[in-house]
Short mmCIF file of C-alpha atoms in Angstrom, two decimals:
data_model
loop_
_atom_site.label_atom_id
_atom_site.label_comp_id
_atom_site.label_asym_id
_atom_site.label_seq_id
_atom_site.Cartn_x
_atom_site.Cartn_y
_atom_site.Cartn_z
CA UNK A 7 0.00 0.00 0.00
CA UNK A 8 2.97 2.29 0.79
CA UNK A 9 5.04 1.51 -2.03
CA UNK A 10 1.96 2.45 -4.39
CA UNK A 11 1.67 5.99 -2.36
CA UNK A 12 5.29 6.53 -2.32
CA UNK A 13 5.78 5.86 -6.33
CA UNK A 14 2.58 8.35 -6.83
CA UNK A 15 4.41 10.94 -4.70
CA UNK A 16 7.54 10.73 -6.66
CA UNK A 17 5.94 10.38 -10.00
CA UNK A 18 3.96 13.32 -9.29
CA UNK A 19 7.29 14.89 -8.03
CA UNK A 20 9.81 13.97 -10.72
CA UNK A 21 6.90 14.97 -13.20
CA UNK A 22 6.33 18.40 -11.69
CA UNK A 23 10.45 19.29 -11.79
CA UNK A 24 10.45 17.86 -15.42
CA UNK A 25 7.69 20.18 -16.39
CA UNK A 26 9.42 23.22 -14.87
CA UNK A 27 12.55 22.57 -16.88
CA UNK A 28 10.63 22.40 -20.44
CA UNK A 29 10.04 25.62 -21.67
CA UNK A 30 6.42 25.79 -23.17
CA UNK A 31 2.97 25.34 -21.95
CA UNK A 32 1.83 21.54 -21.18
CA UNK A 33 -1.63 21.28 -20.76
CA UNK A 34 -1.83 17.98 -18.74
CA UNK A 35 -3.51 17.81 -15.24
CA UNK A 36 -2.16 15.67 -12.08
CA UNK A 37 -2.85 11.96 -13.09
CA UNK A 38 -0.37 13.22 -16.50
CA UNK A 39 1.75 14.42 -14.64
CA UNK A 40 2.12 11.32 -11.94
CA UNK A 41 2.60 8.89 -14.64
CA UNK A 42 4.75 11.13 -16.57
CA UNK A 43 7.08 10.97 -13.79
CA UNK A 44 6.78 7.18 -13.30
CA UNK A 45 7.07 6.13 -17.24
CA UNK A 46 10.66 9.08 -16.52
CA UNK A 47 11.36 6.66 -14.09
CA UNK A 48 11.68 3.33 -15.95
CA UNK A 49 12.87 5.49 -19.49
CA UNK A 50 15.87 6.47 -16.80
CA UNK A 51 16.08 3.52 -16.02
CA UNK A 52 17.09 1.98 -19.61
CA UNK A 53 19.26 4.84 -20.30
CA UNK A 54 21.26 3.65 -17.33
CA UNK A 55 21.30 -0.19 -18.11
CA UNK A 56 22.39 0.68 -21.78
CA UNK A 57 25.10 3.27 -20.65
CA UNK A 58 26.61 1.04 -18.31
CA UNK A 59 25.01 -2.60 -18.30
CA UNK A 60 23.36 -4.64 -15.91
CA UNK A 61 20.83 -7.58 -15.02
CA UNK A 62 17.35 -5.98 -15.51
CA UNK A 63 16.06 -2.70 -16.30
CA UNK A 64 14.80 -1.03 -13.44
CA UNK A 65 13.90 2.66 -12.17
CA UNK A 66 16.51 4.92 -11.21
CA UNK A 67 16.97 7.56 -8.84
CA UNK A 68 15.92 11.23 -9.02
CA UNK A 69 18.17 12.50 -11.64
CA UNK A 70 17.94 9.54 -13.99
CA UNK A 71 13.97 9.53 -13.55
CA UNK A 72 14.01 13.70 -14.19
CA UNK A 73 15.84 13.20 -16.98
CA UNK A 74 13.57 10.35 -18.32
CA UNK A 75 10.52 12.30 -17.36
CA UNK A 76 12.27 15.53 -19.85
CA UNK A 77 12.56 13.07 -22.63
CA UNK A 78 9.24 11.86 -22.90
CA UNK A 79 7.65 15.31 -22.23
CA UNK A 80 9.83 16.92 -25.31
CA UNK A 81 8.83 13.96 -27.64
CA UNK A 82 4.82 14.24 -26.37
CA UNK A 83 5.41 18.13 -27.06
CA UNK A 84 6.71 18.22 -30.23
CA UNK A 85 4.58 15.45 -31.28
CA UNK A 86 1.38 17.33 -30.22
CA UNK A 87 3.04 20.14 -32.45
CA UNK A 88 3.70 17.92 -35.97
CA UNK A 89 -0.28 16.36 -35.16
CA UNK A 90 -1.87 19.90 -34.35
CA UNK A 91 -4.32 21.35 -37.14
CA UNK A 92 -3.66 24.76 -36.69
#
C-alpha cells in the first residue's frame, strides 16, 4: 500500500520538476503528470542499463527519472506540435 503511495508521490514529483525545466505550456492535469514521472522513471532507467550494463532494467533515482521524465515530455510536445491542425 505504501510503495503504491510513495511511487505516486515521486511520480507526481519527478513529473512536476520535469515540467518546470521544459520551456512551453503543457496542458496535462495531475494523473499526467504522476505517470509522466513514473514512465521518466523506468525510461531512466534503460538509459542507465544501456550506458553502463546490468541484469534488468529497473527505475533509477531522481536524476535519472528527471531526466527520463524531460525526454518523454519533449517527444509528447513536439509530437502534439507535428499532429496539431492549426
Amino acid at each position: 500500500m505504501f510503495s503504491i503511495i510513495g511511487w505516486v508521490l515521486f511520480g507526481f514529483l519527478v513529473g512536476l520538476i520535469a515540467r518546470a525545466l521544459v520551456p512551453g505550456s503543457q496542458p496535462m492535469g495531475c494523473v499526467r503528470t504522476i505517470a509522466l514521472g513514473v514512465a521518466g522513471s523506468f525510461i531512466g532507467g534503460a538509459i542507465g542499463f544501456l550506458l553502463r550494463g546490468g541484469s534488468v532494467v529497473q527505475s533509477s533515482g531522481w536524476f535519472g527519472s528527471v531526466i527520463g521524465a524531460i525526454i518523454l515530455l519533449v517527444m509528447t510536445v513536439r509530437h502534439r506540435r507535428s499532429t496539431d491542425p492549426r
